[in-house]
PDB file of C-alpha atoms in Angstrom:
ATOM      1  CA  UNK A   1     -15.857  -0.042  11.015  1.00  0.00           C
ATOM      2  CA  UNK A   2     -12.538   1.137  12.480  1.00  0.00           C
ATOM      3  CA  UNK A   3     -10.506  -1.118  10.179  1.00  0.00           C
ATOM      4  CA  UNK A   4     -12.404   0.060   7.110  1.00  0.00           C
ATOM      5  CA  UNK A   5     -11.773   3.690   8.107  1.00  0.00           C
ATOM      6  CA  UNK A   6      -8.016   3.124   8.409  1.00  0.00           C
ATOM      7  CA  UNK A   7      -7.920   1.232   5.082  1.00  0.00           C
ATOM      8  CA  UNK A   8      -9.896   4.052   3.476  1.00  0.00           C
ATOM      9  CA  UNK A   9      -7.518   6.637   4.950  1.00  0.00           C
ATOM     10  CA  UNK A  10      -4.505   4.894   3.411  1.00  0.00           C
ATOM     11  CA  UNK A  11      -6.346   4.516   0.097  1.00  0.00           C
ATOM     12  CA  UNK A  12      -6.999   8.259   0.036  1.00  0.00           C
ATOM     13  CA  UNK A  13      -3.370   8.942   0.938  1.00  0.00           C
ATOM     14  CA  UNK A  14      -2.284   6.960  -2.124  1.00  0.00           C
ATOM     15  CA  UNK A  15      -4.739   9.014  -4.206  1.00  0.00           C
ATOM     16  CA  UNK A  16      -2.861  12.101  -3.028  1.00  0.00           C
ATOM     17  CA  UNK A  17       0.292  10.491  -4.444  1.00  0.00           C
ATOM     18  CA  UNK A  18      -1.491  10.313  -7.801  1.00  0.00           C
ATOM     19  CA  UNK A  19      -2.340  14.016  -7.739  1.00  0.00           C
ATOM     20  CA  UNK A  20       1.147  15.405  -7.219  1.00  0.00           C
ATOM     21  CA  UNK A  21       4.015  15.700  -9.731  1.00  0.00           C
ATOM     22  CA  UNK A  22       6.150  13.014  -8.087  1.00  0.00           C
ATOM     23  CA  UNK A  23       6.716   9.351  -8.886  1.00  0.00           C
ATOM     24  CA  UNK A  24       3.903   7.294  -7.342  1.00  0.00           C
ATOM     25  CA  UNK A  25       5.922   4.076  -7.307  1.00  0.00           C
ATOM     26  CA  UNK A  26       8.689   5.605  -5.175  1.00  0.00           C
ATOM     27  CA  UNK A  27       6.183   7.268  -2.854  1.00  0.00           C
ATOM     28  CA  UNK A  28       4.303   4.009  -2.248  1.00  0.00           C
ATOM     29  CA  UNK A  29       7.517   2.020  -1.758  1.00  0.00           C
ATOM     30  CA  UNK A  30       8.860   4.538   0.732  1.00  0.00           C
ATOM     31  CA  UNK A  31       5.548   4.851   2.542  1.00  0.00           C
ATOM     32  CA  UNK A  32       5.219   1.090   3.011  1.00  0.00           C
ATOM     33  CA  UNK A  33       8.707   1.051   4.556  1.00  0.00           C
ATOM     34  CA  UNK A  34       8.523   4.171   6.744  1.00  0.00           C
ATOM     35  CA  UNK A  35       7.809   4.876  10.411  1.00  0.00           C
ATOM     36  CA  UNK A  36       4.308   6.127   9.659  1.00  0.00           C
ATOM     37  CA  UNK A  37       3.376   2.805   8.110  1.00  0.00           C
ATOM     38  CA  UNK A  38       4.963   1.029  11.080  1.00  0.00           C
ATOM     39  CA  UNK A  39       2.754   3.151  13.311  1.00  0.00           C
ATOM     40  CA  UNK A  40      -0.350   2.171  11.365  1.00  0.00           C
ATOM     41  CA  UNK A  41       0.644  -1.466  11.937  1.00  0.00           C
ATOM     42  CA  UNK A  42       0.373  -1.001  15.700  1.00  0.00           C
ATOM     43  CA  UNK A  43      -2.823  -1.726  17.558  1.00  0.00           C
ATOM     44  CA  UNK A  44      -3.294   1.924  18.565  1.00  0.00           C
ATOM     45  CA  UNK A  45      -1.550   4.841  16.939  1.00  0.00           C
ATOM     46  CA  UNK A  46      -2.524   8.509  16.520  1.00  0.00           C
ATOM     47  CA  UNK A  47      -1.867   8.220  12.771  1.00  0.00           C
ATOM     48  CA  UNK A  48      -4.978   6.050  12.528  1.00  0.00           C
ATOM     49  CA  UNK A  49      -7.170   9.004  13.433  1.00  0.00           C
ATOM     50  CA  UNK A  50      -5.477  12.022  11.892  1.00  0.00           C
ATOM     51  CA  UNK A  51      -6.530  11.711   8.264  1.00  0.00           C
ATOM     52  CA  UNK A  52      -4.730  11.325   4.969  1.00  0.00           C
ATOM     53  CA  UNK A  53      -3.746  15.007   4.639  1.00  0.00           C
ATOM     54  CA  UNK A  54      -1.910  14.871   7.974  1.00  0.00           C
ATOM     55  CA  UNK A  55      -0.299  11.542   7.036  1.00  0.00           C
ATOM     56  CA  UNK A  56       0.895  13.093   3.797  1.00  0.00           C
ATOM     57  CA  UNK A  57       2.418  16.097   5.610  1.00  0.00           C
ATOM     58  CA  UNK A  58       4.220  13.834   8.068  1.00  0.00           C
ATOM     59  CA  UNK A  59       5.423  11.588   5.250  1.00  0.00           C
ATOM     60  CA  UNK A  60       6.693  14.635   3.342  1.00  0.00           C
ATOM     61  CA  UNK A  61       8.678  15.837   6.371  1.00  0.00           C
ATOM     62  CA  UNK A  62      10.479  12.548   6.886  1.00  0.00           C
ATOM     63  CA  UNK A  63      10.766  11.118   3.353  1.00  0.00           C
ATOM     64  CA  UNK A  64      11.704  14.017   1.121  1.00  0.00           C
ATOM     65  CA  UNK A  65      14.083  11.735  -0.837  1.00  0.00           C
ATOM     66  CA  UNK A  66      11.053   9.773  -2.113  1.00  0.00           C
ATOM     67  CA  UNK A  67       9.830  12.840  -3.982  1.00  0.00           C
ATOM     68  CA  UNK A  68      11.362  12.442  -7.433  1.00  0.00           C
ATOM     69  CA  UNK A  69       9.755  13.937 -10.549  1.00  0.00           C
ATOM     70  CA  UNK A  70       6.980  11.876 -12.061  1.00  0.00           C
ATOM     71  CA  UNK A  71       7.861   9.981 -15.240  1.00  0.00           C
ATOM     72  CA  UNK A  72       4.819   7.744 -15.488  1.00  0.00           C
ATOM     73  CA  UNK A  73       1.123   8.241 -14.793  1.00  0.00           C
ATOM     74  CA  UNK A  74      -0.817   5.555 -12.944  1.00  0.00           C
ATOM     75  CA  UNK A  75      -4.530   4.967 -12.531  1.00  0.00           C
ATOM     76  CA  UNK A  76      -5.942   6.951  -9.575  1.00  0.00           C
ATOM     77  CA  UNK A  77      -8.406   4.197  -8.662  1.00  0.00           C
ATOM     78  CA  UNK A  78      -5.604   1.621  -8.774  1.00  0.00           C
ATOM     79  CA  UNK A  79      -3.609   3.695  -6.296  1.00  0.00           C
ATOM     80  CA  UNK A  80      -6.611   3.971  -3.961  1.00  0.00           C
ATOM     81  CA  UNK A  81      -7.182   0.197  -4.212  1.00  0.00           C
ATOM     82  CA  UNK A  82      -3.496  -0.445  -3.565  1.00  0.00           C
ATOM     83  CA  UNK A  83      -3.489   1.687  -0.428  1.00  0.00           C
ATOM     84  CA  UNK A  84      -6.693   0.086   0.818  1.00  0.00           C
ATOM     85  CA  UNK A  85      -5.520  -3.479   0.138  1.00  0.00           C
ATOM     86  CA  UNK A  86      -2.094  -2.981   1.686  1.00  0.00           C
ATOM     87  CA  UNK A  87      -3.701  -1.767   4.932  1.00  0.00           C
ATOM     88  CA  UNK A  88      -6.455  -4.410   4.834  1.00  0.00           C
ATOM     89  CA  UNK A  89      -3.750  -7.039   4.345  1.00  0.00           C
ATOM     90  CA  UNK A  90      -2.223  -6.037   7.677  1.00  0.00           C
ATOM     91  CA  UNK A  91      -5.554  -6.376   9.466  1.00  0.00           C
ATOM     92  CA  UNK A  92      -6.309  -9.669   7.694  1.00  0.00           C
ATOM     93  CA  UNK A  93      -2.972 -11.446   8.294  1.00  0.00           C
ATOM     94  CA  UNK A  94      -1.188  -9.443  10.997  1.00  0.00           C
ATOM     95  CA  UNK A  95       1.845  -9.004   8.737  1.00  0.00           C
ATOM     96  CA  UNK A  96       3.633  -5.678   8.899  1.00  0.00           C
ATOM     97  CA  UNK A  97       3.794  -3.194   6.044  1.00  0.00           C
ATOM     98  CA  UNK A  98       7.421  -3.937   5.148  1.00  0.00           C
ATOM     99  CA  UNK A  99       6.736  -7.659   4.821  1.00  0.00           C
ATOM    100  CA  UNK A 100       3.585  -7.024   2.806  1.00  0.00           C
ATOM    101  CA  UNK A 101       5.415  -4.741   0.387  1.00  0.00           C
ATOM    102  CA  UNK A 102       8.248  -7.258   0.064  1.00  0.00           C
ATOM    103  CA  UNK A 103       5.725  -9.890  -1.040  1.00  0.00           C
ATOM    104  CA  UNK A 104       3.769  -7.655  -3.373  1.00  0.00           C
ATOM    105  CA  UNK A 105       5.559  -4.507  -4.515  1.00  0.00           C
ATOM    106  CA  UNK A 106       4.022  -1.660  -6.479  1.00  0.00           C
ATOM    107  CA  UNK A 107       4.378  -3.159  -9.956  1.00  0.00           C
ATOM    108  CA  UNK A 108       2.831  -6.460  -8.941  1.00  0.00           C
ATOM    109  CA  UNK A 109      -0.136  -4.566  -7.515  1.00  0.00           C
ATOM    110  CA  UNK A 110      -0.436  -2.530 -10.726  1.00  0.00           C
ATOM    111  CA  UNK A 111      -0.188  -5.640 -12.889  1.00  0.00           C
ATOM    112  CA  UNK A 112      -3.010  -7.345 -10.991  1.00  0.00           C
ATOM    113  CA  UNK A 113      -5.298  -4.391 -10.299  1.00  0.00           C
ATOM    114  CA  UNK A 114      -7.699  -5.054 -13.181  1.00  0.00           C
ATOM    115  CA  UNK A 115      -8.014  -8.712 -12.235  1.00  0.00           C
ATOM    116  CA  UNK A 116      -8.330  -8.339  -8.459  1.00  0.00           C
ATOM    117  CA  UNK A 117      -9.957  -4.967  -7.762  1.00  0.00           C
ATOM    118  CA  UNK A 118     -13.486  -6.368  -8.019  1.00  0.00           C
ATOM    119  CA  UNK A 119     -12.761  -9.266  -5.636  1.00  0.00           C
ATOM    120  CA  UNK A 120     -13.373  -9.267  -1.917  1.00  0.00           C
ATOM    121  CA  UNK A 121     -10.205  -7.957  -0.234  1.00  0.00           C
ATOM    122  CA  UNK A 122      -9.472 -11.311   1.440  1.00  0.00           C
ATOM    123  CA  UNK A 123      -9.658 -13.154  -1.868  1.00  0.00           C
ATOM    124  CA  UNK A 124      -7.422 -10.609  -3.610  1.00  0.00           C
ATOM    125  CA  UNK A 125      -4.859 -10.890  -0.798  1.00  0.00           C
ATOM    126  CA  UNK A 126      -4.957 -14.689  -0.851  1.00  0.00           C
ATOM    127  CA  UNK A 127      -4.342 -14.602  -4.606  1.00  0.00           C
ATOM    128  CA  UNK A 128      -1.499 -12.092  -4.272  1.00  0.00           C
ATOM    129  CA  UNK A 129       0.126 -14.254  -1.594  1.00  0.00           C
ATOM    130  CA  UNK A 130      -0.216 -17.262  -3.885  1.00  0.00           C
ATOM    131  CA  UNK A 131       1.530 -15.363  -6.695  1.00  0.00           C
ATOM    132  CA  UNK A 132       4.359 -14.520  -4.297  1.00  0.00           C
ATOM    133  CA  UNK A 133       4.716 -18.142  -3.171  1.00  0.00           C
ATOM    134  CA  UNK A 134       4.795 -19.285  -6.796  1.00  0.00           C
ATOM    135  CA  UNK A 135       7.515 -16.735  -7.591  1.00  0.00           C
ATOM    136  CA  UNK A 136       9.575 -17.958  -4.620  1.00  0.00           C
ATOM    137  CA  UNK A 137       9.310 -21.546  -5.837  1.00  0.00           C
ATOM    138  CA  UNK A 138      10.401 -20.553  -9.339  1.00  0.00           C
ATOM    139  CA  UNK A 139      13.382 -18.625  -7.966  1.00  0.00           C
ATOM    140  CA  UNK A 140      14.489 -21.590  -5.880  1.00  0.00           C
ATOM    141  CA  UNK A 141      14.168 -23.966  -8.837  1.00  0.00           C
ATOM    142  CA  UNK A 142      10.982 -25.651  -7.623  1.00  0.00           C
ATOM    143  CA  UNK A 143       8.031 -26.385  -9.864  1.00  0.00           C
TER     144      UNK A 143
END
């Protein structure tokens, strides 16, 4: 239940990103690479209990550069799913937020939302990791 609550909290935080006049892609990228996200990766951290509104306020204080005017609108449900899956991914694999975002950045998540959002989280993550591995092979000249 605890893990679901933390995943849900991050999903709702990403919904907040949808509802403000700033670029969601930059906000997500910066969040996944910030100290708050690092804290959520730890076994115990106060951020896990403080709620999405508090997380947003803390993120705002320390990442003001991520707040650039919105140029594109994204699907609110996709942003929730993205936040939930990114956090679930950490619990599922133990990987940290930076490494997760490196494997599957914002646009990849958006591109695959309609395909993967109805899957069990583990299956969606396994598929996203497979896509990343395939991309690495292509970049290195493998088949």
